[in-house]
Amino acid sequence: MKIDEAIERLVTKLQEDQQEDGSWQYPFEAGTFTDAYMVILLRTLEQDDETLIQALVNRMLRLQEENGAWKLVQDEESGNLTTTVECYYAILYSGYVKKEDPRMKRAKTFILKNGGLEQTTLLTKFVLLLTGQYRWPSFFPVPIELILLPIAFPFNLFSMSVYGRAHMVPLLVAADKKLEVKTARSPDLSDLHGHSRHDPFLEWAEADDSRKLHGTIHYLVKKVTDLPEHLHQLAISRAKQYMMSAVEEDGTLFSYFTSTMFMIFALLALGHSKKDPLIQKAVNGLNSFQTTVNGHPHIQFTTASIWNTSLISYALQEANLKPEDPTIKKATEYLLDKQHYKYGDWVVHNPAVKPGGWGFSTINTIQPDLDDTTSSLRALTASALNDKDIREAWKRGTTWTSSMQNKDGGWAAFEKNTDSRLLALLPIEESKGILTDPSTPDLTGRTMEFLGNFAHMKNNHSILKDGARWLKKNQQKDGSWEGQWGVNYIYGTWAALTALDAADVSSKQSTIVKAVKWLKSIQHDDGGWGESCLSDRHKHYKSLAASTLTQTAWAVDGLIAVSDFPDKSIRDGIRYLLAHIEKHPWTEDYPVGKGLADRIYFHYHSYRHFYPLLALAHYRKKFKNV
């Protein structure tokens, strides 16, 4: 297949898949954990949506391995303990499969062989705690009074990431009440405890450091308030107020599945009935996250419509669709309608700037992120040249973007300067990934690429210079960069290379030379690239057994950005894309999006279409005469 033909086919495919409102609604697949949690939540609330519950159970059963386990990712060796516990629990709670079923017996054997409930990860332990399947510690190390500490303190609610707050606030309410909600249908998981007395959760909760943390927070709160006798009730009221202020129109908390689920448990802890309208609206919101994957219903973590729409519109324009093309006009109108006008939590650390960003999901109105903002701005740039209203929206978004640079020179996902060293040191499993929002190579890279190539910021501007300095400082020894929201070193390296090119960093500088050498060294024999999610577990690059279209497109696009001519690596990568665009091997269902390292990965069904299109379009644009 020729490049022009491949581009035309991909453009046609994307045009056909556009929705009437101008958006693209490809599935945002989250493995099995959201399906499992949905079943557990519905059974806990005694909302017997049997059609949905049975369909979700069937999907989980289809994904069970022969040994009884479930995997987090396809190339995991035998199975994943946490994922298996989640599916096992949900399927038993559904009532459609009994413990005596051979599939459940094999799952139980796998769970016990791998340490039992004690060795599951923190998110799952909280689900087990809230539904009466695990023991609350004698006290929770982080008291709810934390919410009363002013932002001037080095440790406070707003020193953690908004993602951390979205989950921590409802959990603090539930933990304060030691909430346990069991029903007549609750399965008995007491036989899933391991034989070892080692329990990371209880050890953390009851450790001396945790007791000191608990005492310190209480001491500080009493020092700064005039109502010490009412502290506890005041903290609970503030927590509820925070949650209610962050509820989106569809009833979800920050439009995330897990934070909404925890909010529902927090409301139960506060005395709301299971039939309360707030709870019902939240459940309906989660129901709206339904999509279809391989003919089965699946509950998405959220919707990815802004991300998909902005990236696809940009890729189509790089493939020479004009702003006045009906496809682009509809996408532009959709994106303009989704720009934020409300102040969100980000204003706490960046009070002098007006709203202007974009969020990830359809209904997100208060939690913008840098990725979706720069992606939307790229898609609007050409239209802004000839339309005053679009230009004003573009300027507002660009101002917000540049103002969100961290003091270290990089950019984070959601907020500014929320990378507290104190929070990262907390003895909480996954605390760095959950509670902090540090500068990352992928966010820094794509923001710089937008500012340099689309906002035409001069390369000697302090913003770009500081960003380039941050990237150089945070390069891995092998020449790569680690990605935060994609898998993983290929993702981060692609973003960094395109950023350095946009900042006019010479391709002869050692930073770029090392990165290019590394990318070429991991290219597969078939000309493609493929990286395993297990890179996170191993803390270094781990090759996938086969190449993927998306990761090949990332690698090729990065090399194109910093190359003056298409060498063998680039040409081989292009050949791989052309040969595989219409094929669908197992790697095209492999997740290359990341939510939380070694815990939450996402399969974007849109990526296989628009990322190859982008790489091919950039190749044609730069090397058409070579």
XYZ file of C-alpha atoms in Angstrom:
626
model
C 0.000 0.000 0.000
C 1.251 3.497 -0.866
C 1.399 6.306 1.705
C -1.245 8.413 -0.066
C -3.598 5.444 -0.260
C -3.098 4.581 3.428
C -3.738 8.176 4.452
C -6.897 8.308 2.333
C -8.219 5.075 3.868
C -7.560 6.263 7.418
C -9.153 9.643 6.733
C -12.238 7.942 5.312
C -12.483 5.591 8.281
C -12.312 8.462 10.758
C -14.841 10.535 8.820
C -17.254 7.615 8.824
C -16.895 7.170 12.589
C -17.578 10.800 13.522
C -20.762 11.354 15.551
C -23.484 13.821 14.624
C -22.360 16.239 17.360
C -18.871 16.376 15.831
C -17.182 14.123 18.391
C -15.601 10.683 18.179
C -16.817 8.167 20.760
C -14.439 5.236 20.438
C -14.363 2.893 23.460
C -11.975 3.746 26.274
C -11.426 0.227 27.570
C -10.298 -0.240 31.169
C -9.692 -3.979 31.424
C -12.034 -5.641 33.926
C -11.784 -3.638 37.137
C -14.566 -1.140 36.363
C -16.892 -3.968 35.311
C -16.148 -5.831 38.534
C -16.647 -2.731 40.682
C -19.925 -1.941 38.921
C -21.311 -5.374 39.762
C -20.173 -5.052 43.391
C -21.642 -1.530 43.636
C -25.015 -2.483 42.159
C -25.323 -5.518 44.428
C -24.288 -3.417 47.457
C -26.958 -0.824 46.641
C -29.437 -3.650 45.945
C -30.110 -2.264 42.485
C -30.807 -5.436 40.565
C -30.064 -4.413 36.998
C -29.841 -8.050 35.972
C -29.360 -7.436 32.271
C -26.269 -5.317 32.899
C -24.913 -7.443 35.753
C -25.193 -10.683 33.788
C -23.601 -9.094 30.701
C -20.655 -7.760 32.735
C -20.195 -11.163 34.378
C -20.193 -12.852 30.986
C -17.519 -10.463 29.744
C -15.329 -11.190 32.761
C -15.767 -14.940 32.377
C -14.729 -14.716 28.714
C -11.452 -13.131 29.811
C -10.600 -15.735 32.478
C -7.450 -17.785 31.848
C -7.339 -21.586 31.881
C -5.576 -21.544 35.282
C -8.504 -19.623 36.793
C -6.741 -16.265 36.942
C -7.361 -12.971 35.208
C -4.528 -10.928 33.750
C -3.879 -7.221 34.010
C -2.274 -7.272 30.541
C -2.012 -10.047 27.958
C 1.722 -10.698 28.353
C 1.585 -11.119 32.128
C 3.036 -14.547 32.794
C 0.374 -16.415 34.780
C -2.144 -13.922 36.049
C -2.689 -10.920 38.314
C -3.703 -11.382 41.930
C -5.590 -8.097 42.324
C -7.458 -8.451 39.037
C -8.371 -12.035 39.903
C -9.707 -11.064 43.330
C -11.830 -8.297 41.788
C -13.357 -10.570 39.152
C -13.834 -13.481 41.561
C -15.598 -11.244 44.095
C -17.850 -9.602 41.507
C -18.836 -12.870 39.839
C -19.689 -14.518 43.160
C -21.625 -11.426 44.307
C -23.619 -11.500 41.064
C -25.032 -14.870 42.066
C -24.741 -16.249 38.548
C -21.788 -18.494 39.388
C -21.289 -20.422 42.627
C -18.118 -21.132 44.599
C -18.334 -24.775 43.645
C -18.004 -23.963 39.951
C -14.659 -25.276 38.612
C -13.812 -21.823 37.258
C -14.188 -20.288 40.705
C -12.258 -23.116 42.344
C -9.335 -22.508 40.003
C -9.510 -18.767 40.700
C -9.483 -19.392 44.459
C -6.446 -21.655 44.137
C -4.602 -18.940 42.217
C -5.529 -16.266 44.787
C -4.315 -18.328 47.756
C -1.162 -19.420 45.946
C -0.281 -15.764 45.379
C -0.812 -14.465 48.903
C -4.562 -13.971 49.287
C -6.500 -10.770 49.901
C -3.646 -9.301 51.931
C -1.496 -8.870 48.828
C -4.038 -7.001 46.690
C -3.411 -3.346 45.889
C -4.777 -0.405 47.844
C -7.724 0.488 45.611
C -9.086 -3.056 45.829
C -8.501 -3.225 49.576
C -10.719 -0.169 49.988
C -13.501 -1.855 48.009
C -13.126 -4.915 50.256
C -13.167 -2.717 53.379
C -16.246 -0.765 52.332
C -18.187 -3.931 51.554
C -17.304 -5.779 54.745
C -14.766 -8.232 53.300
C -11.694 -6.839 55.062
C -10.835 -5.515 58.508
C -10.532 -1.794 59.132
C -7.446 -0.862 61.160
C -7.916 0.377 64.724
C -7.631 3.912 63.383
C -7.041 5.416 59.967
C -3.604 7.104 59.739
C -4.965 10.144 57.888
C -7.817 11.660 59.934
C -10.625 13.550 58.268
C -9.451 16.690 60.070
C -6.745 16.965 57.393
C -9.321 18.767 55.293
C -9.230 21.704 57.730
C -5.525 22.473 57.368
C -4.944 25.750 55.483
C -3.022 25.723 52.213
C -0.148 27.579 53.876
C 0.791 24.347 55.620
C 3.256 22.075 53.796
C 0.853 19.155 54.209
C -2.795 19.900 53.368
C -5.629 18.751 51.137
C -4.533 20.970 48.259
C -0.914 19.883 48.405
C -2.043 16.582 46.882
C -3.168 16.131 43.280
C -6.783 16.675 42.311
C -6.930 12.979 41.403
C -5.771 12.204 44.945
C -8.331 14.584 46.473
C -11.137 13.163 44.347
C -10.516 9.760 45.906
C -9.141 10.677 49.309
C -11.975 12.945 50.482
C -14.769 10.344 50.177
C -12.465 7.667 51.569
C -11.678 9.840 54.603
C -15.406 10.121 55.286
C -15.943 6.369 54.938
C -12.834 5.570 56.991
C -13.950 7.919 59.748
C -17.142 5.897 60.092
C -15.402 2.543 59.445
C -18.160 1.920 56.947
C -19.043 -1.676 56.049
C -22.030 -2.335 53.802
C -23.004 -5.979 53.438
C -26.215 -7.416 52.056
C -27.992 -10.749 52.174
C -26.272 -11.615 48.885
C -22.727 -10.747 49.990
C -20.390 -13.683 49.355
C -18.072 -14.908 52.097
C -14.454 -14.202 51.128
C -12.981 -15.165 54.493
C -11.418 -18.252 52.911
C -9.285 -16.040 50.631
C -6.948 -14.788 53.334
C -3.349 -15.883 52.881
C -1.392 -17.927 55.387
C 1.214 -15.216 55.935
C 0.691 -12.725 58.737
C 2.239 -10.026 56.555
C -0.498 -7.508 55.741
C 0.888 -4.367 54.036
C -2.304 -2.375 54.647
C -2.594 -3.039 58.360
C 1.166 -2.709 58.828
C 1.008 0.726 57.218
C -2.061 1.810 59.175
C -0.747 0.713 62.554
C 2.920 1.655 62.133
C 4.526 4.171 64.471
C 5.036 6.651 61.613
C 1.351 6.502 60.774
C 0.370 7.107 64.383
C 2.706 10.098 64.473
C 1.151 11.438 61.266
C -2.316 11.059 62.754
C -1.302 12.890 65.920
C 0.526 15.641 64.068
C -2.487 16.447 61.896
C -4.752 16.645 64.950
C -2.250 18.895 66.735
C -1.906 21.266 63.774
C -5.646 21.523 63.205
C -6.271 22.418 66.845
C -3.605 25.104 66.601
C -5.253 26.891 63.685
C -8.946 26.728 64.560
C -11.074 28.607 67.072
C -13.563 25.747 67.414
C -11.591 22.773 68.744
C -14.685 21.143 70.232
C -16.412 21.094 66.857
C -13.434 20.045 64.755
C -14.693 16.627 63.831
C -18.130 17.684 62.662
C -16.669 20.675 60.856
C -14.278 18.402 58.971
C -17.100 16.068 57.941
C -19.171 19.028 56.739
C -16.234 20.394 54.738
C -15.659 16.999 53.166
C -19.264 16.707 52.044
C -19.216 20.284 50.772
C -16.081 19.533 48.744
C -17.631 16.450 47.159
C -20.904 18.182 46.301
C -19.076 21.122 44.725
C -17.244 18.725 42.403
C -20.249 16.713 41.229
C -20.781 17.066 37.497
C -24.161 17.434 35.805
C -24.467 13.675 35.324
C -24.037 13.057 39.056
C -20.471 11.731 38.953
C -17.612 13.060 41.056
C -15.035 14.647 38.734
C -16.411 12.277 36.044
C -14.276 9.331 37.272
C -15.727 5.907 37.975
C -13.712 5.146 41.111
C -14.075 8.556 42.787
C -17.836 8.430 42.125
C -18.060 4.938 43.592
C -16.221 6.086 46.718
C -18.478 9.163 46.948
C -21.504 6.863 46.991
C -20.012 4.951 49.930
C -19.207 8.258 51.658
C -22.832 9.335 51.312
C -23.925 6.011 52.811
C -21.522 6.643 55.685
C -23.146 10.040 56.219
C -26.570 8.440 56.580
C -27.980 8.756 53.080
C -30.213 5.862 52.079
C -29.395 3.611 49.164
C -32.330 5.149 47.299
C -31.235 8.743 47.900
C -31.535 10.846 44.685
C -27.862 11.856 44.960
C -26.838 8.214 44.939
C -29.264 7.274 42.196
C -28.042 10.107 39.989
C -24.425 9.048 40.549
C -25.262 5.456 39.576
C -27.046 6.693 36.465
C -23.942 8.708 35.642
C -21.787 5.606 35.919
C -24.276 3.738 33.741
C -23.774 6.390 31.085
C -20.122 5.308 30.868
C -21.265 2.099 29.155
C -19.777 1.201 25.818
C -19.566 -2.008 23.794
C -16.379 -4.039 23.372
C -16.476 -7.136 21.159
C -20.252 -7.269 21.490
C -20.257 -7.042 25.303
C -21.164 -4.082 27.522
C -18.184 -2.536 29.300
C -18.107 0.231 31.912
C -15.512 2.815 30.962
C -13.468 4.594 33.624
C -14.854 7.762 32.054
C -15.491 8.893 28.493
C -12.572 9.948 26.294
C -14.498 12.122 23.871
C -12.510 15.377 24.187
C -9.200 13.518 23.902
C -10.352 11.519 20.885
C -12.016 14.433 19.139
C -9.154 16.869 19.534
C -6.464 14.407 18.485
C -8.427 13.102 15.521
C -9.305 16.585 14.280
C -5.626 17.549 14.496
C -4.484 14.386 12.700
C -7.026 14.906 9.920
C -5.801 18.458 9.438
C -2.204 17.248 9.284
C -3.465 14.926 6.521
C -4.582 18.084 4.651
C -8.244 18.445 5.609
C -8.975 22.171 5.763
C -10.689 24.040 8.619
C -13.746 24.573 6.393
C -14.132 20.830 5.741
C -17.455 19.692 7.309
C -15.672 17.064 9.418
C -13.320 19.649 10.920
C -16.025 22.301 11.333
C -18.207 19.926 13.335
C -15.268 18.860 15.516
C -14.307 22.502 16.063
C -17.820 23.429 17.177
C -17.861 20.482 19.563
C -14.516 21.427 21.116
C -15.427 25.103 21.468
C -18.573 24.087 23.342
C -16.487 22.032 25.788
C -13.936 24.709 26.759
C -14.048 25.429 30.494
C -15.419 28.630 31.935
C -15.620 27.535 35.561
C -12.790 27.723 38.075
C -11.623 24.339 39.313
C -9.171 23.239 42.008
C -6.279 24.332 39.775
C -6.978 27.962 40.734
C -5.677 27.353 44.274
C -2.091 27.252 42.992
C -2.651 29.469 39.956
C -5.073 32.213 41.059
C -4.197 34.966 38.575
C -5.395 33.214 35.394
C -8.888 32.814 33.968
C -10.256 29.380 33.008
C -9.555 28.284 29.464
C -8.646 24.617 29.465
C -10.363 21.427 28.391
C -11.078 18.227 30.289
C -10.917 14.611 29.157
C -14.543 13.528 29.143
C -17.785 14.786 27.654
C -19.231 16.062 30.914
C -16.063 17.441 32.527
C -16.533 21.150 33.309
C -14.206 21.880 36.247
C -11.137 19.677 35.913
C -9.105 20.671 32.863
C -5.823 18.974 32.070
C -2.793 20.029 30.070
C -2.980 17.119 27.641
C -6.545 17.753 26.522
C -6.008 21.495 26.497
C -2.955 21.461 24.222
C -4.580 18.793 22.061
C -7.724 20.894 21.640
C -5.676 24.001 20.926
C -3.741 22.197 18.180
C -7.040 21.208 16.590
C -8.309 24.820 16.729
C -5.164 26.621 15.572
C -5.909 26.749 11.846
C -9.542 27.748 12.417
C -8.466 30.505 14.808
C -6.559 32.288 12.056
C -9.744 33.425 10.297
C -12.355 33.479 13.043
C -12.301 36.077 15.821
C -14.357 34.051 18.315
C -12.254 30.941 17.843
C -9.115 33.047 18.130
C -10.280 34.442 21.491
C -10.968 30.926 22.796
C -7.569 29.813 21.505
C -5.801 32.726 23.214
C -7.552 31.998 26.497
C -6.515 28.353 26.336
C -2.942 29.211 25.398
C -2.623 31.686 28.261
C -3.915 29.077 30.710
C -1.502 26.479 29.316
C 1.652 28.567 29.604
C 0.657 29.736 33.099
C 0.525 26.142 34.347
C 4.276 25.586 34.090
C 5.708 24.227 37.344
C 8.505 25.978 39.155
C 10.847 23.142 38.106
C 10.277 24.005 34.426
C 8.041 21.076 33.530
C 4.296 20.597 33.289
C 2.032 18.236 35.212
C -1.297 16.733 34.215
C -3.855 18.733 36.201
C -2.401 21.350 38.502
C 0.603 23.491 39.210
C 3.238 22.713 41.837
C 1.476 19.769 43.476
C 4.466 17.475 43.746
C 4.848 17.433 47.523
C 7.853 15.487 48.710
C 6.063 14.921 52.000
C 3.168 13.198 50.236
C 5.503 11.050 48.159
C 7.151 9.870 51.380
C 3.892 8.855 53.052
C 3.798 5.149 53.887
C 0.829 4.717 51.550
C 1.028 2.181 48.754
C 1.175 3.944 45.371
C 1.214 7.339 47.128
C 3.381 8.962 44.456
C 1.094 7.916 41.610
C -2.144 8.694 43.452
C -1.417 11.723 45.613
C 1.132 13.734 43.633
C 0.980 15.395 40.226
C 4.603 15.944 39.211
C 6.083 17.280 36.003
C 6.368 14.456 33.490
C 8.187 14.088 30.157
C 4.995 13.425 28.197
C 3.076 16.426 29.570
C 6.119 18.666 29.373
C 6.915 17.424 25.894
C 3.497 17.902 24.346
C 2.991 21.284 25.990
C 6.320 22.517 24.649
C 5.551 21.089 21.217
C 2.300 23.063 21.123
C 3.876 26.296 22.369
C 6.753 26.036 19.908
C 5.020 24.748 16.773
C 1.507 26.166 17.115
C 1.743 29.182 19.423
C 5.070 30.043 17.735
C 6.759 30.889 21.006
C 10.353 31.906 20.334
C 12.977 29.341 21.239
C 14.752 31.795 23.527
C 11.630 32.348 25.596
C 12.213 31.408 29.229
C 9.214 29.057 29.218
C 10.677 26.883 26.456
C 14.210 27.170 27.776
C 13.112 26.044 31.240
C 11.094 23.207 29.727
C 14.040 22.008 27.645
C 16.276 22.191 30.695
C 13.785 20.048 32.645
C 13.660 17.443 29.867
C 17.434 17.226 29.654
C 17.701 16.866 33.416
C 15.107 14.080 33.532
C 16.350 11.957 30.643
C 17.100 8.335 31.547
C 20.695 7.136 31.353
C 19.912 5.035 28.271
C 18.575 8.100 26.424
C 14.860 7.494 26.898
C 12.203 9.320 28.908
C 9.553 7.643 31.038
C 5.936 8.368 30.106
C 3.274 8.908 32.748
C 0.058 8.497 30.744
C 1.166 6.095 28.033
C 3.262 2.950 27.731
C 5.895 3.924 28.495
C 9.468 4.799 27.548
C 8.552 4.945 23.856
C 5.702 7.295 24.746
C 7.812 9.597 26.877
C 10.679 9.636 24.370
C 8.375 10.521 21.478
C 6.929 13.461 23.429
C 10.356 14.697 24.506
C 11.865 14.534 21.008
C 9.003 16.474 19.402
C 9.297 19.063 22.181
C 13.020 19.569 21.794
C 12.563 19.933 18.047
C 9.842 22.550 18.623
C 12.229 24.400 20.946
C 14.873 24.389 18.171
C 17.283 22.225 20.125
C 19.882 20.974 17.653
C 19.544 17.348 16.627
C 23.306 17.098 17.116
C 23.017 17.752 20.854
C 23.829 14.715 22.956
C 20.347 14.676 24.494
C 18.707 14.050 21.133
C 21.515 11.842 19.804
C 21.167 9.504 22.796
C 17.382 9.373 22.467
C 17.514 8.583 18.753
C 20.107 5.888 19.344
C 17.939 4.325 22.037
C 14.800 4.345 19.868
C 16.645 2.680 17.007
C 18.162 0.091 19.350
C 14.730 -1.203 20.426
C 13.205 -1.361 16.928
C 11.883 -4.829 16.117
C 13.059 -6.849 13.145
C 9.709 -6.285 11.416
C 10.375 -2.541 11.414
C 7.888 -1.753 14.174
C 8.092 -0.985 17.866
C 6.288 -2.555 20.797
C 6.664 -2.010 24.530
C 5.117 -4.004 27.342
C 3.177 -2.513 30.225
C 5.518 -4.615 32.357
C 8.105 -1.861 31.873
C 6.434 -0.272 34.891
C 6.916 -3.363 37.017
C 10.537 -3.813 35.979
C 11.339 -0.059 36.198
C 13.043 -0.196 32.814
C 12.116 -0.785 29.175
C 10.538 -4.176 28.547
C 9.929 -5.192 24.947
C 6.554 -6.514 23.874
C 6.687 -9.777 21.940
C 5.301 -8.066 18.841
C 4.987 -4.563 17.429
C 1.943 -2.316 17.761
C 0.660 0.258 15.296
C 0.388 2.959 17.953
C 3.842 2.587 19.488
C 5.383 2.303 16.036
C 3.657 5.545 15.077
C 4.986 7.249 18.214
C 8.547 6.109 17.572
C 8.472 7.003 13.880
C 6.921 10.410 14.563
C 9.626 11.175 17.124
C 12.371 10.211 14.693
C 10.783 12.225 11.886
C 10.726 15.330 14.090
C 14.491 15.346 14.674
C 15.711 13.896 11.361
C 16.753 15.731 8.196
C 16.231 12.676 5.997
C 14.358 9.365 6.287
C 16.976 6.824 7.263
C 16.434 3.049 7.353
C 14.766 3.051 10.782
C 12.167 5.585 9.679
C 11.545 3.875 6.335
C 11.210 0.465 8.000
C 8.791 1.937 10.519
C 6.693 3.469 7.745
C 6.685 0.127 5.909
C 5.429 -1.580 9.073
C 2.563 0.917 9.372
C 1.580 0.508 5.736
C 1.655 -3.296 5.980
C -0.408 -3.519 9.172
C -2.980 -0.719 9.042
C -5.750 -3.098 7.989
C -4.613 -6.065 10.098
C -5.781 -6.778 13.642
C -3.327 -9.015 15.525
C -3.533 -9.455 19.299
C -1.275 -6.454 19.839
C -3.982 -4.123 18.553
C -6.027 -4.959 21.665
C -3.030 -4.388 23.921
C -3.368 -1.360 26.227
C -0.906 1.449 25.576
C -2.634 4.072 27.729
C -1.779 4.287 31.417
C -3.690 5.531 34.440
C -1.611 4.162 37.291
C 1.663 2.305 36.828
C 1.342 -1.494 37.142
C -2.293 -1.116 38.155
C -4.543 0.693 35.640
C -4.034 0.556 31.877
C -6.331 1.687 29.086
C -6.928 0.460 25.556
C -7.940 3.405 23.377
C -9.784 1.945 20.382
C -9.108 5.165 18.458
C -5.312 5.037 18.640
C -4.763 2.478 15.882
C -6.437 4.855 13.417
C -5.219 8.366 14.113
C -1.666 7.877 15.407
C -0.553 6.024 12.256
C -2.338 8.718 10.243
C -0.381 11.403 12.077
C 2.977 9.686 11.520
C 2.254 9.070 7.826
C 1.072 12.644 7.318
C 4.204 14.039 8.998
C 6.405 11.764 6.889
C 4.704 12.880 3.681
C 4.875 16.544 4.668
C 8.551 16.529 5.613
C 10.034 14.055 3.164
C 7.762 14.201 0.119
C 10.630 15.382 -2.079
C 13.286 13.055 -0.621
